[in-house]
Every structure is written in C-alpha cells, then in structure tokens.
C-alpha cells in the first residue's frame, strides 16, 4: 500500500534536534528538514498534542543547508546537524536555551548571550565510545549508534569527531577481533565477550588510551592485542581492559586491568596537567573546555579570600583551575577513581589549597562540617539529570554569596534555576557554550547572586 505523505513547512528545530512543522494546528516533530524548508513526510505517530513524522523528501531546500562531510550522516545518531551551517547551529542552540528558560523555567527575562562557538568543528573530541554489535548474518559491526536506535550499531568507516588515528585504531581492532574469532557480546541474549572500544586522546599531549570493555572473563589473545596495537600505533601510551557484567549497555567496567602503560593519559587544560583514567569523567572537547572554564572564571569574579565548594568535581579540573583565584577549595565527587585522580592532579600541579572528598553531593551536604566551615562560592556541574532535589535544597541552605551553575542540559537547568530564583537568587544572564558542534547538545554557564 502506498504511504500517505503530507506536505509540511519546517519552521524550527526542537530541543532534542527534531525539526518542527505544523499540521492542522498540531505540532509535527520530524526526523529531518531545516527551518525554511518544505518536506513530504509520513506521520508515524499521532498523539493528542503532537504528531511524529518521517521525512521522505525535502522538496524545497533552505539557503543555510550545507553538504555533510560524513558518509554516515544519514544513519548516524551523532552529528545530526552536519547539514546546517555552523553559524545557524549556534543560533538554534542559543534559542533552545531561551526556549527552555521560558517554557520550563518560567524565566523569560533572563538574558541569554550568543552561544560561544568551538574553535574546531571537526576532530574535536578527546574521547569516543564505539560499540560491538552482533549482526543477523552471524558477523559483527563495530561502530556507532544508528540514528534514533539504542539497539542498533552500524559498521563505522570513518568518523570526523575524534581523529584519523582513532579511525585507524577502530579498523585495526575490528580486523583483530575478526581474525582471532573473539565472540562479540549479544545485547539481547547477554552472551559473548567484546562490548565496547573506547579511545581517549589528549588533544594537547597526543597521549592515547585504548580501553577494551568486555563481558566478564580473561581476554583471549591479550598479549597479541597489546603487541599489535603498540607496534602499529606508537601514539598509544596505555591499554586497559574493563570487565562489565551488567546488562545495562554502558562502556564502563567493574574490574579494570591495565594491559600496557600507566593506565591513564594526560591532557593539559589552560596550562594545568590532568591525568584521566578510563572510568572517570573529563570534558570531551579539550579546546572548548578551556573556553568553558575561562568563561566561568571570568563571570565568577572571585575574591582571593573566598572559600569555594566544587560539587560534582570529577577529576578536579574546576577545583584546580580556580584554586589560584581563591583561598581554599573543597571538591566533592561520587566516583572513587575520579577522586583518586583529582588528588593526584592536585599533586602534579603543585596545588596545595584543595582537598577532595568522595561522597554523593546530596549526602555530603548533610554533614555538620558545613556548619563549621561556611563557603562563599558554590560551583555545581551536575550530570544531565541536573541537581538532585535534596542536593538543590541543601545547597541553598548554605546561602553562598555566589552560586555558579555549569550545565550540560538546559532543560534540567531551567527546572533548577526556577527553584534557585524562588529561594531568593537573581540570574541576570546565562552564557551558552557549544562543546559539541553538529550535535543537539549545548552547555551553559550561569551565575546566581542573592537578591
Ligand atoms: C558533568 S560531570 C562534571 C565534572 C567536572 N566538574 C569537570 O568539569 O570535569 C559530573 C560529575 O558528577 C559526578 N556525579 C554524578 N552524580 C553524583 C552525585 N550524586 N554526587 C557526586 N558526584 C556525582 C559524575 O561522576 C561526574 O564526574
């Protein structure tokens, strides 16, 4: 049966990267199309307040459409906006922050600055996760997620987000697993071995980590793998093996074995050195992270006598970078590996006015230590879910004179900002910073002051 297609004018780009049209007074979220374009689309889902549609043809193209550089563009879930000029990407990312503040935070009067663009639009990532995936023919793919699919991986030829070296390592590991006949993990049956290949590269140092994440068990042919990888790619400075027995499909391990090198790589950010291990968070765009932290520091205007609490501190980047502008810093982080790295990072940078505590932020904020040791500045940089409600309430109880919020999700930020403002803080402006060109993601920096 022939599919019924409707003509739609695309007028906007939505928060999750979908394009927006209208049909009979209802919003239609489409998988493709740019503002100013006309498309022929098939309605695939009809809800009371909106429809979803798949675009079959773009009948009128807009001027800001550009040819994507990547051959995987049509199917990859990564760079969904590679066909939109970078200036326009920044425009829509800024607009998404405005929309979130208005619609989710009820905060139309907060000024949203122009998004700060990234110095490099390609090859900017210092970390990429590639997944192994069993195919129906009995073979396997090693690559990235198909657009809109958490359960399907296409075989990657070349990705433009990390480096050419990273592409070559992917191809080498694929050949190795094939030649050695190592079974690939089947996400439905939970059988097999190879799960992920994670590559981390210091953009300033060139140091490269290969992290193989597998199901539980010894690695078959591990000496051969190490000899082959290090012999072929001298830039590889460390290789680690992480075993993950959990059904959830995440590229971290419960048991880590260092197969080669020190088990970490180093990166420099704004003239400080940072050690990064396989399972600890580190901003994935090093060059733009430098701008992010500089922007945050400039807005903060810290006094040398200030005491600063860095919540969700990861491997200690903010704590260490800000330590020379304040008297004392305490960083709090949940992941033990990251805290160990943060302590080591403070040592190698000769920073002696910071300390790091391993705890969940919400629990740490209950501790009596805080009544005896008040902080002038609180910095929060939570994961995409934003602040835990208890963490938010307990942070506000500290009554900091400055609350700096770095967010990677404008929707949860808008929710939290509404609460912070209701508790007596002012937010004159936020600054979006684009850490991930061609993707739908946008980071932002916001400084709250008590009214
Ligand atoms: C967005 S990262 C920020 C890291 C760091 N500020 C930076 O710039 O590199 C969020 C961090 O919060 C940590 N985290 C997540 N939930 C947490 C919690 N409930 N308590 C403490 N840390 C948490 C994660 O492990 C991660 O390191």
GROMACS .gro file of C-alpha atoms in nm, residues 135-331:
model
  197
  135UNK     CA    1   2.460  -0.881   1.312
  136UNK     CA    2   2.184  -1.109   1.181
  137UNK     CA    3   2.424  -1.283   0.938
  138UNK     CA    4   2.640  -1.410   1.227
  139UNK     CA    5   2.906  -1.141   1.185
  140UNK     CA    6   2.951  -0.821   1.384
  141UNK     CA    7   2.967  -0.445   1.346
  142UNK     CA    8   3.199  -0.211   1.533
  143UNK     CA    9   3.079   0.145   1.520
  144UNK     CA   10   2.824   0.397   1.639
  145UNK     CA   11   2.452   0.404   1.710
  146UNK     CA   12   2.210   0.428   1.422
  147UNK     CA   13   2.003   0.748   1.448
  148UNK     CA   14   1.715   0.707   1.695
  149UNK     CA   15   1.819   0.348   1.781
  150UNK     CA   16   1.975   0.249   2.112
  151UNK     CA   17   1.987  -0.117   1.999
  152UNK     CA   18   2.145  -0.093   1.654
  153UNK     CA   19   2.504  -0.018   1.559
  154UNK     CA   20   2.635   0.044   1.208
  155UNK     CA   21   2.985  -0.053   1.097
  156UNK     CA   22   3.195   0.262   1.106
  157UNK     CA   23   3.425   0.350   0.822
  158UNK     CA   24   3.532   0.698   0.928
  159UNK     CA   25   3.414   0.941   1.195
  160UNK     CA   26   3.507   1.310   1.186
  161UNK     CA   27   3.466   1.376   1.556
  162UNK     CA   28   3.788   1.234   1.703
  163UNK     CA   29   4.094   1.188   1.481
  164UNK     CA   30   4.223   0.992   1.186
  165UNK     CA   31   4.429   0.784   1.430
  166UNK     CA   32   4.112   0.689   1.614
  167UNK     CA   33   3.955   0.570   1.286
  168UNK     CA   34   4.262   0.359   1.215
  169UNK     CA   35   4.251   0.202   1.563
  170UNK     CA   36   3.883   0.112   1.514
  171UNK     CA   37   3.963  -0.059   1.182
  172UNK     CA   38   4.262  -0.242   1.337
  173UNK     CA   39   4.061  -0.371   1.637
  174UNK     CA   40   3.779  -0.486   1.406
  175UNK     CA   41   4.027  -0.688   1.196
  176UNK     CA   42   4.190  -0.830   1.512
  177UNK     CA   43   3.860  -0.947   1.668
  178UNK     CA   44   3.759  -1.099   1.335
  179UNK     CA   45   4.091  -1.275   1.278
  180UNK     CA   46   4.108  -1.411   1.635
  181UNK     CA   47   3.742  -1.519   1.628
  182UNK     CA   48   3.668  -1.347   1.962
  183UNK     CA   49   3.291  -1.365   2.024
  184UNK     CA   50   3.104  -1.036   2.026
  185UNK     CA   51   2.855  -0.959   2.304
  186UNK     CA   52   2.490  -1.004   2.213
  187UNK     CA   53   2.284  -0.739   2.397
  188UNK     CA   54   1.961  -0.942   2.374
  189UNK     CA   55   2.098  -1.280   2.488
  190UNK     CA   56   2.373  -1.140   2.712
  191UNK     CA   57   2.626  -1.382   2.569
  192UNK     CA   58   2.962  -1.320   2.401
  193UNK     CA   59   3.260  -1.111   2.503
  194UNK     CA   60   3.354  -0.789   2.319
  195UNK     CA   61   3.131  -0.496   2.422
  196UNK     CA   62   3.299  -0.157   2.359
  197UNK     CA   63   3.615   0.002   2.231
  198UNK     CA   64   3.679   0.338   2.396
  199UNK     CA   65   3.958   0.565   2.270
  200UNK     CA   66   4.080   0.865   2.469
  201UNK     CA   67   4.336   1.107   2.329
  202UNK     CA   68   4.495   1.411   2.491
  203UNK     CA   69   4.448   1.680   2.227
  204UNK     CA   70   4.745   1.877   2.363
  205UNK     CA   71   4.965   1.585   2.464
  206UNK     CA   72   4.884   1.328   2.192
  207UNK     CA   73   4.879   1.055   2.461
  208UNK     CA   74   4.630   0.786   2.359
  209UNK     CA   75   4.439   0.528   2.564
  210UNK     CA   76   4.270   0.220   2.419
  211UNK     CA   77   4.010   0.080   2.658
  212UNK     CA   78   3.853  -0.254   2.569
  213UNK     CA   79   3.529  -0.315   2.757
  214UNK     CA   80   3.414  -0.677   2.765
  215UNK     CA   81   3.186  -0.917   2.942
  216UNK     CA   82   3.343  -1.093   3.243
  217UNK     CA   83   3.643  -1.318   3.174
  218UNK     CA   84   4.009  -1.319   3.078
  219UNK     CA   85   4.094  -1.153   2.750
  220UNK     CA   86   4.179  -1.417   2.485
  221UNK     CA   87   4.491  -1.313   2.292
  222UNK     CA   88   4.561  -1.013   2.513
  223UNK     CA   89   4.943  -1.022   2.458
  224UNK     CA   90   4.886  -1.034   2.085
  225UNK     CA   91   4.646  -0.742   2.105
  226UNK     CA   92   4.890  -0.528   2.305
  227UNK     CA   93   5.188  -0.612   2.083
  228UNK     CA   94   4.986  -0.550   1.767
  229UNK     CA   95   4.835  -0.220   1.881
  230UNK     CA   96   5.152  -0.070   2.024
  231UNK     CA   97   5.361  -0.195   1.731
  232UNK     CA   98   5.122  -0.040   1.478
  233UNK     CA   99   5.037   0.282   1.664
  234UNK     CA  100   5.328   0.433   1.863
  235UNK     CA  101   5.094   0.712   1.985
  236UNK     CA  102   4.915   0.457   2.209
  237UNK     CA  103   5.056   0.515   2.555
  238UNK     CA  104   4.825   0.291   2.756
  239UNK     CA  105   4.583   0.000   2.705
  240UNK     CA  106   4.327  -0.107   2.965
  241UNK     CA  107   4.074  -0.390   2.988
  242UNK     CA  108   3.746  -0.324   3.168
  243UNK     CA  109   3.508  -0.607   3.254
  244UNK     CA  110   3.139  -0.523   3.271
  245UNK     CA  111   2.890  -0.794   3.364
  246UNK     CA  112   2.589  -0.560   3.392
  247UNK     CA  113   2.310  -0.590   3.139
  248UNK     CA  114   2.290  -0.212   3.102
  249UNK     CA  115   2.478  -0.113   2.793
  250UNK     CA  116   2.735   0.127   2.933
  251UNK     CA  117   3.103   0.144   2.844
  252UNK     CA  118   3.246   0.134   3.195
  253UNK     CA  119   3.385  -0.160   3.389
  254UNK     CA  120   3.360  -0.305   3.738
  255UNK     CA  121   3.706  -0.463   3.714
  256UNK     CA  122   3.987  -0.281   3.537
  257UNK     CA  123   4.320  -0.436   3.435
  258UNK     CA  124   4.599  -0.226   3.294
  259UNK     CA  125   4.746  -0.418   2.999
  260UNK     CA  126   5.004  -0.162   2.892
  261UNK     CA  127   5.142   0.173   3.012
  262UNK     CA  128   5.036   0.368   3.322
  263UNK     CA  129   4.658   0.315   3.294
  264UNK     CA  130   4.590   0.684   3.238
  265UNK     CA  131   4.658   0.957   2.983
  266UNK     CA  132   4.740   1.320   3.049
  267UNK     CA  133   4.580   1.628   2.899
  268UNK     CA  134   4.654   1.995   2.959
  269UNK     CA  135   4.376   2.247   3.015
  270UNK     CA  136   4.465   2.615   3.049
  271UNK     CA  137   4.827   2.531   3.134
  272UNK     CA  138   4.741   2.273   3.405
  273UNK     CA  139   4.803   1.898   3.362
  274UNK     CA  140   4.530   1.644   3.422
  275UNK     CA  141   4.551   1.266   3.446
  276UNK     CA  142   4.246   1.085   3.313
  277UNK     CA  143   4.156   0.721   3.371
  278UNK     CA  144   3.915   0.507   3.170
  279UNK     CA  145   3.622   0.533   3.410
  280UNK     CA  146   3.640   0.895   3.518
  281UNK     CA  147   3.464   1.194   3.368
  282UNK     CA  148   3.662   1.451   3.172
  283UNK     CA  149   3.520   1.715   2.936
  284UNK     CA  150   3.537   1.557   2.590
  285UNK     CA  151   3.623   1.872   2.394
  286UNK     CA  152   3.955   1.988   2.538
  287UNK     CA  153   3.992   2.312   2.341
  288UNK     CA  154   3.638   2.424   2.412
  289UNK     CA  155   3.665   2.312   2.777
  290UNK     CA  156   3.941   2.572   2.808
  291UNK     CA  157   3.692   2.840   2.695
  292UNK     CA  158   3.418   2.700   2.918
  293UNK     CA  159   3.632   2.718   3.232
  294UNK     CA  160   3.772   3.063   3.137
  295UNK     CA  161   3.418   3.194   3.083
  296UNK     CA  162   3.308   3.053   3.418
  297UNK     CA  163   3.607   3.203   3.597
  298UNK     CA  164   3.557   3.546   3.438
  299UNK     CA  165   3.192   3.553   3.541
  300UNK     CA  166   3.269   3.439   3.892
  301UNK     CA  167   3.498   3.736   3.976
  302UNK     CA  168   3.618   3.553   4.286
  303UNK     CA  169   3.788   3.737   4.573
  304UNK     CA  170   4.126   3.597   4.682
  305UNK     CA  171   3.987   3.530   5.030
  306UNK     CA  172   3.686   3.327   4.907
  307UNK     CA  173   3.633   2.964   5.003
  308UNK     CA  174   3.494   2.760   4.714
  309UNK     CA  175   3.295   2.435   4.717
  310UNK     CA  176   3.316   2.244   4.385
  311UNK     CA  177   3.024   1.998   4.375
  312UNK     CA  178   3.034   1.715   4.114
  313UNK     CA  179   3.406   1.783   4.070
  314UNK     CA  180   3.506   1.483   3.851
  315UNK     CA  181   3.886   1.465   3.816
  316UNK     CA  182   3.924   1.807   3.978
  317UNK     CA  183   3.951   2.036   3.674
  318UNK     CA  184   3.743   2.325   3.812
  319UNK     CA  185   3.887   2.295   4.163
  320UNK     CA  186   4.245   2.302   4.036
  321UNK     CA  187   4.194   2.570   3.769
  322UNK     CA  188   4.010   2.800   4.013
  323UNK     CA  189   4.241   2.733   4.310
  324UNK     CA  190   4.479   3.019   4.230
  325UNK     CA  191   4.194   3.274   4.249
  326UNK     CA  192   4.054   3.178   4.592
  327UNK     CA  193   4.190   3.086   4.935
  328UNK     CA  194   4.066   2.729   4.957
  329UNK     CA  195   3.869   2.472   4.752
  330UNK     CA  196   3.685   2.153   4.850
  331UNK     CA  197   3.575   1.922   4.569
   0.00000   0.00000   0.00000
